[in-house]
mmCIF file of C-alpha atoms in Angstrom:
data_model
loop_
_atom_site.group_PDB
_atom_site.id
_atom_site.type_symbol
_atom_site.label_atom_id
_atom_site.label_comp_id
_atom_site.label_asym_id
_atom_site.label_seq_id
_atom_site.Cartn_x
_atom_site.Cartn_y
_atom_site.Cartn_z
ATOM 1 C CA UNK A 19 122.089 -22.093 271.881
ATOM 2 C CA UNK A 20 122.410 -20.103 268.450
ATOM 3 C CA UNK A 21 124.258 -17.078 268.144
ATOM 4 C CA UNK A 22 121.690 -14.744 266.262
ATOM 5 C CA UNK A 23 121.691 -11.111 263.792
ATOM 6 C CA UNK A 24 118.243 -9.309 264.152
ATOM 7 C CA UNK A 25 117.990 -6.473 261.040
ATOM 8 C CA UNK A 26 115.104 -4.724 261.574
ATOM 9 C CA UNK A 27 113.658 -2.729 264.252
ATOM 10 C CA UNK A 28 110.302 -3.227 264.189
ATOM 11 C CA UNK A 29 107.642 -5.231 266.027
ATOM 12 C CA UNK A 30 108.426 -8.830 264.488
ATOM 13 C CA UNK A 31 112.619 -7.631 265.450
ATOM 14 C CA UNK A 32 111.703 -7.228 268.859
ATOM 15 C CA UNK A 33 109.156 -10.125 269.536
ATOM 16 C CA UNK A 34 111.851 -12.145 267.729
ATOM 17 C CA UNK A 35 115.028 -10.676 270.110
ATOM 18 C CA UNK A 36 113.048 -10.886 273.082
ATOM 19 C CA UNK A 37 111.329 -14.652 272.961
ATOM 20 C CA UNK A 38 115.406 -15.233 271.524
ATOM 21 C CA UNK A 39 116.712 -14.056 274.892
ATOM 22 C CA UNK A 40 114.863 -15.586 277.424
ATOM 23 C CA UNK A 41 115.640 -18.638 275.078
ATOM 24 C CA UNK A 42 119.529 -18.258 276.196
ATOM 25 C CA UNK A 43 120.287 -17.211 272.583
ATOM 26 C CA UNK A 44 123.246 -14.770 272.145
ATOM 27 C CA UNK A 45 121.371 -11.620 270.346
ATOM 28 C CA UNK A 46 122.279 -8.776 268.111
ATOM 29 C CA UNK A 47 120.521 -5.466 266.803
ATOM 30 C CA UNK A 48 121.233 -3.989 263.567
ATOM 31 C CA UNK A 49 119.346 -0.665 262.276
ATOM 32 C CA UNK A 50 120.175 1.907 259.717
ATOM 33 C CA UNK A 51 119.635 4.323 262.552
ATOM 34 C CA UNK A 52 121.761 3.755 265.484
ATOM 35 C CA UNK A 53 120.182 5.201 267.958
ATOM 36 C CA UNK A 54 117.030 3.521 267.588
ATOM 37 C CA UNK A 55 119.038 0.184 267.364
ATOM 38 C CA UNK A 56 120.597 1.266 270.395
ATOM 39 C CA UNK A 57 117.484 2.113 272.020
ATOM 40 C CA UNK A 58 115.938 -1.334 271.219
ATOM 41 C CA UNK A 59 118.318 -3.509 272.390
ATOM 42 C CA UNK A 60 118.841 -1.512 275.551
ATOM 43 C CA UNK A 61 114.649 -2.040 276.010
ATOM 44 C CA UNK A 62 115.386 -6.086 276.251
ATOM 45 C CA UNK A 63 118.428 -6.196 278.236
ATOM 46 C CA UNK A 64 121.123 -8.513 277.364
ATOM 47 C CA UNK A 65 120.871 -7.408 273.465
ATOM 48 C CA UNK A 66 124.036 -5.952 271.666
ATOM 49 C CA UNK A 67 124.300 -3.871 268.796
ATOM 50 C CA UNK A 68 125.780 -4.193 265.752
ATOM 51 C CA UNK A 69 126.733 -1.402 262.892
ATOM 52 C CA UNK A 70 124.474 -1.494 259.510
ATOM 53 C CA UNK A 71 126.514 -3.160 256.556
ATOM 54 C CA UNK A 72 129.190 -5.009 258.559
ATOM 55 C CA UNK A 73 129.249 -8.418 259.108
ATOM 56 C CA UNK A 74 126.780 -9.506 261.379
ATOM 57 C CA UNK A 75 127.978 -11.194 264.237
ATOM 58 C CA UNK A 76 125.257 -13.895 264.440
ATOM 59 C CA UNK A 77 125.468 -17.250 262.569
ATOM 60 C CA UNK A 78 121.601 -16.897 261.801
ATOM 61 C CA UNK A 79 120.800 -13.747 260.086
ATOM 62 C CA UNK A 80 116.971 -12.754 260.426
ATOM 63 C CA UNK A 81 115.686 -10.634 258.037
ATOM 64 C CA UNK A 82 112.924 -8.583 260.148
ATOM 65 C CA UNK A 83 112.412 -6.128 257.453
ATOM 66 C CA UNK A 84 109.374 -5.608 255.091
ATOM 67 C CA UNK A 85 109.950 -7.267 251.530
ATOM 68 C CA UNK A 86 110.236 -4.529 249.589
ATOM 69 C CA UNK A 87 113.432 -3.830 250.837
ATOM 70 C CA UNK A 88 114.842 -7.423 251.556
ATOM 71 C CA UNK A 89 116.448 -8.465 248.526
ATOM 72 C CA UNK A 90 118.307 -4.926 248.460
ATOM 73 C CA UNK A 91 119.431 -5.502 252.510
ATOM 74 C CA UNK A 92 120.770 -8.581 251.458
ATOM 75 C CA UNK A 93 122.944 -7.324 248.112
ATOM 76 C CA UNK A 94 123.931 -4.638 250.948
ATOM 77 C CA UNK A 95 125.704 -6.945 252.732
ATOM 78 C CA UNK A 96 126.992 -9.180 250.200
ATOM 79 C CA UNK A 97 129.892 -11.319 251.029
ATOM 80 C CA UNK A 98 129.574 -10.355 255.183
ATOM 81 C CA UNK A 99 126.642 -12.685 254.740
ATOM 82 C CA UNK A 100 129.144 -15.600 253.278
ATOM 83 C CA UNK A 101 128.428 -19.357 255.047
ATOM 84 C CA UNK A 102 125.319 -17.732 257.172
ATOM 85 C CA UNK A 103 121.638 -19.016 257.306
ATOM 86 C CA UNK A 104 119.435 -16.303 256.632
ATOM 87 C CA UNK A 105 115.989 -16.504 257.804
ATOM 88 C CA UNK A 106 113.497 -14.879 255.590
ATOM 89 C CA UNK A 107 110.104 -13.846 257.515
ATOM 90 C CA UNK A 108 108.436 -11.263 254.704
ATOM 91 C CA UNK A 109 106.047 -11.359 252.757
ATOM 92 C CA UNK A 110 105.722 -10.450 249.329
ATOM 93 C CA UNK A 111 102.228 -9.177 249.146
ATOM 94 C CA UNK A 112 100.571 -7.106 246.823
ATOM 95 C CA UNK A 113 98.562 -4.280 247.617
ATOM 96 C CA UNK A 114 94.967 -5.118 248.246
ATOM 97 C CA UNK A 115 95.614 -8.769 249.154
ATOM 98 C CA UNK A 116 94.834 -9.972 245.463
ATOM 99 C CA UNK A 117 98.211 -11.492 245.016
ATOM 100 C CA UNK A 118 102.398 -10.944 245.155
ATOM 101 C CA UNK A 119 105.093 -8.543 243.777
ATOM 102 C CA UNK A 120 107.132 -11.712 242.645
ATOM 103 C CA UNK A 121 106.779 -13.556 239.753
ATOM 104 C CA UNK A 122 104.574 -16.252 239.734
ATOM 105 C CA UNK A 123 106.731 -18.868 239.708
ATOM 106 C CA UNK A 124 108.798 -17.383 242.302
ATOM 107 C CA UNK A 125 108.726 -16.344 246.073
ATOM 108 C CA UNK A 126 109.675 -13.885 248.194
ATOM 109 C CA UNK A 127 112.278 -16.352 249.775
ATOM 110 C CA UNK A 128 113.844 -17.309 246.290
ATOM 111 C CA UNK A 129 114.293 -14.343 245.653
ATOM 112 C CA UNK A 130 116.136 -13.116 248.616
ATOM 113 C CA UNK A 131 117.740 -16.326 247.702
ATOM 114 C CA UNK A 132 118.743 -15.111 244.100
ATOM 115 C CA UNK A 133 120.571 -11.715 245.961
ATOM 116 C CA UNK A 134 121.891 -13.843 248.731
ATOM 117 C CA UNK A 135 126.081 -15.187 248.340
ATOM 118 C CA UNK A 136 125.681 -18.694 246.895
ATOM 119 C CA UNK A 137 127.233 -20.173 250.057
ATOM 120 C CA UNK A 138 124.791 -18.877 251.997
ATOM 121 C CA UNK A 139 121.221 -20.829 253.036
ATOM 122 C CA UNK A 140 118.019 -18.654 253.156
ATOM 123 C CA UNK A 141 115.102 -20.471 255.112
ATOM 124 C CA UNK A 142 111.686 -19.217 255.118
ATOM 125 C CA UNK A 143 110.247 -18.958 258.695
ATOM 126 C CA UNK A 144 107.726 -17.244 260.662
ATOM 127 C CA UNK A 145 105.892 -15.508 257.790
ATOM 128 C CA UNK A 146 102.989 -17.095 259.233
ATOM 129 C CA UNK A 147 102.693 -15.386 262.517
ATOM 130 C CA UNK A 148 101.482 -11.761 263.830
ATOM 131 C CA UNK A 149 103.939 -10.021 265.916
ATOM 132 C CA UNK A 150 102.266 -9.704 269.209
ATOM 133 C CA UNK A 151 101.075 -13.555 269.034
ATOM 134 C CA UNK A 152 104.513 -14.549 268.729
ATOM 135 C CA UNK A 153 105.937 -12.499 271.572
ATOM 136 C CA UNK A 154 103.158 -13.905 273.764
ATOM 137 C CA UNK A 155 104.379 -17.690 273.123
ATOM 138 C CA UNK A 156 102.024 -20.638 273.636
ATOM 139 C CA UNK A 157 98.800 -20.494 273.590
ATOM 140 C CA UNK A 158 96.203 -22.423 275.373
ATOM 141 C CA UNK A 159 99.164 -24.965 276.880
ATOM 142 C CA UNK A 160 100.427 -25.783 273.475
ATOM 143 C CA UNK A 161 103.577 -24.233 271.320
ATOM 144 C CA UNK A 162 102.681 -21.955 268.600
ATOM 145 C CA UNK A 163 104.023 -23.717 265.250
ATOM 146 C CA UNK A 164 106.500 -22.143 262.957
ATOM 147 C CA UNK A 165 106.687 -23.386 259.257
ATOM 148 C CA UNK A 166 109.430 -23.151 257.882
ATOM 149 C CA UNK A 167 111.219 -23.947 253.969
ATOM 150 C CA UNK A 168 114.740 -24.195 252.707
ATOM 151 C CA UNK A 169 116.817 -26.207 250.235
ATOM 152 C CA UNK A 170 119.395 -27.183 252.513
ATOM 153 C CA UNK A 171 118.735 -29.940 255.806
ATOM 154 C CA UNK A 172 121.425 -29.003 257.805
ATOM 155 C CA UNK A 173 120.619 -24.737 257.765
ATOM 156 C CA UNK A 174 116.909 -26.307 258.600
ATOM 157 C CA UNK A 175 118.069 -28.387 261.859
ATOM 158 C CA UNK A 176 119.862 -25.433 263.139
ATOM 159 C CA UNK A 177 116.953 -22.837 262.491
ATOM 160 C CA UNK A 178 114.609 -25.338 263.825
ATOM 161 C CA UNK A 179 116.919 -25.767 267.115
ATOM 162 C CA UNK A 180 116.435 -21.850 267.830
ATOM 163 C CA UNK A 181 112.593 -22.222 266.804
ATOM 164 C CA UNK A 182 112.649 -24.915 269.485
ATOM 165 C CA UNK A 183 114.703 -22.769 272.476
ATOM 166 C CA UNK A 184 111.881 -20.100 271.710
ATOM 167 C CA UNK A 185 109.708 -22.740 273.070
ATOM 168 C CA UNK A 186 107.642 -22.867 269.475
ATOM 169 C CA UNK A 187 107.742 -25.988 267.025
ATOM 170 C CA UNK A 188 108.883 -25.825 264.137
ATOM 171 C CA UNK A 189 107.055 -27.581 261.097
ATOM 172 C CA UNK A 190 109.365 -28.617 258.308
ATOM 173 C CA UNK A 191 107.585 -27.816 255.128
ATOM 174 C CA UNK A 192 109.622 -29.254 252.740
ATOM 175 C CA UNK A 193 112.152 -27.049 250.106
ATOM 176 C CA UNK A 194 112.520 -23.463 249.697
ATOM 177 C CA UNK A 195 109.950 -23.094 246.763
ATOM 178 C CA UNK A 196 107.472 -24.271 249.626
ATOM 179 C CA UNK A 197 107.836 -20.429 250.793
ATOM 180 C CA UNK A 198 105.518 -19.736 248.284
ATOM 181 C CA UNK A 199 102.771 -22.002 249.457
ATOM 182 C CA UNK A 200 103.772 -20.508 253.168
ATOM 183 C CA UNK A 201 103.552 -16.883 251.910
ATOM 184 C CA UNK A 202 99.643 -17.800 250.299
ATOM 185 C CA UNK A 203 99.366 -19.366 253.599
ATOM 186 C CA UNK A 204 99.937 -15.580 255.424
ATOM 187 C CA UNK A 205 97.631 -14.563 252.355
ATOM 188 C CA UNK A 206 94.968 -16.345 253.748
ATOM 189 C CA UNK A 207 95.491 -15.001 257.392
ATOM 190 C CA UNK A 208 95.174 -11.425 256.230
ATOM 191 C CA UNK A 209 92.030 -12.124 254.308
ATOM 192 C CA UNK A 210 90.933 -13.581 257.280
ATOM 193 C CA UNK A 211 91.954 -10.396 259.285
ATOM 194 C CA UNK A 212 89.848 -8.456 256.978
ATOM 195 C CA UNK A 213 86.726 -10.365 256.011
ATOM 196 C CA UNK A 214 86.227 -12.619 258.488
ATOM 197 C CA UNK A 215 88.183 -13.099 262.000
ATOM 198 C CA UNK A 216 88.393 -9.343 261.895
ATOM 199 C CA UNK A 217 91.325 -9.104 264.291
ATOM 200 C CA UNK A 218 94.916 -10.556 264.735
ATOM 201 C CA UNK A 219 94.475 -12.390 268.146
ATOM 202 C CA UNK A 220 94.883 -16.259 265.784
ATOM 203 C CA UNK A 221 97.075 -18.123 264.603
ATOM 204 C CA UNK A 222 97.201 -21.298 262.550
ATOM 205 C CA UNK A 223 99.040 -24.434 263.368
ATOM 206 C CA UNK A 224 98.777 -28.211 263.192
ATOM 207 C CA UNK A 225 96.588 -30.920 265.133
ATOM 208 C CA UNK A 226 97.923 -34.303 264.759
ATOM 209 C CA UNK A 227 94.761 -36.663 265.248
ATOM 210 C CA UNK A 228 95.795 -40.336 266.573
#
């Protein structure tokens, strides 16, 4: 099992820490406030806490906070986050779902990259599902699938080994600048969300015919 660094308190941070549990993942909570973080881990029971800006104890370092303040989490940390995998699940979009706040030949993930230690291995994952879907698991007998990008294929093995003792799939994408097509990809759900579906109870995944 993988030994993992939550930092984030919000709803993805505890669907995450709580599907990572009852996976028999070793888990850790880290918040700029500490009581909150506190408060959090003591809701899932068997979480521990760790202190904003040290190193985090995990060797998989999820980044459960919105973009806009990503990049700057990571420069935070700096060299604590030396030889870690960091798992990117924000995205970069723009207000009023007509595009990104990163250049255009860029994505949020490369540029968490660009702030990240160059020993470490960012890997775009779960951008693509809603909170609450994710906590629930699989749906209708199946595994919920998790895309997921990243330059290097050993950092992707051992991210899609914890996808995998969540009881999700993971769906190997292809290299990191594939986060961009993944980030369109939760483009498309919110349009969805807001012109068409009308609520968050989907997600999307893959049918293999044959």
């Amino acid at each position: 099992m993988s030994s993992i660094s939550i930092v984030g308190l919000g709803n993805m941070a505890r669907a995450l820490a709580g599907r990572a549990l009852a996976g028999g993942n070793a888990v850790e909570i880290i918040g700029r406030d500490p009581a909150k973080a506190k408060e959090l881990a003591d809701a899932l029971d068997g979480a521990t806490v760790g202190a904003a800006g040290a190193t985090p104890a995990g060797d998989i370092v999820v980044l459960a906070v919105p973009y806009a303040g990503a990049a700057a989490v990571v420069s935070e940390y700096g060299d604590a986050l030396r030889g870690k995998i960091i798992i990117d699940i924000t995205n970069p979009v723009a207000p009023g779902l007509q595009g990104f706040v990163v250049p255009d030949d860029s994505s949020g993930a490369q540029e968490i990259a660009k702030a990240a230690p160059a020993d470490a291995q960012v890997v775009k994952a779960f951008n693509t599902l809603f909170s609450h879907v994710l906590a629930a698991g699989p749906a209708e007998g199946r595994p919920l699938d998790v895309f997921i990008a990243g330059d290097d294929a050993q950092a992707k093995a051992r991210v899609s080994a914890f996808i995998e003792s969540l009881g999700l799939r993971p769906m190997d994408t292809g290299e990191l600048p594939m986060a961009r097509a993944l980030e369109n990809l939760a483009l498309v759900q919110l349009g969805l969300v807001a012109h068409s579906v009308k609520h968050t109870d989907f997600y999307v995944g893959v049918s293999v015919l044959g």
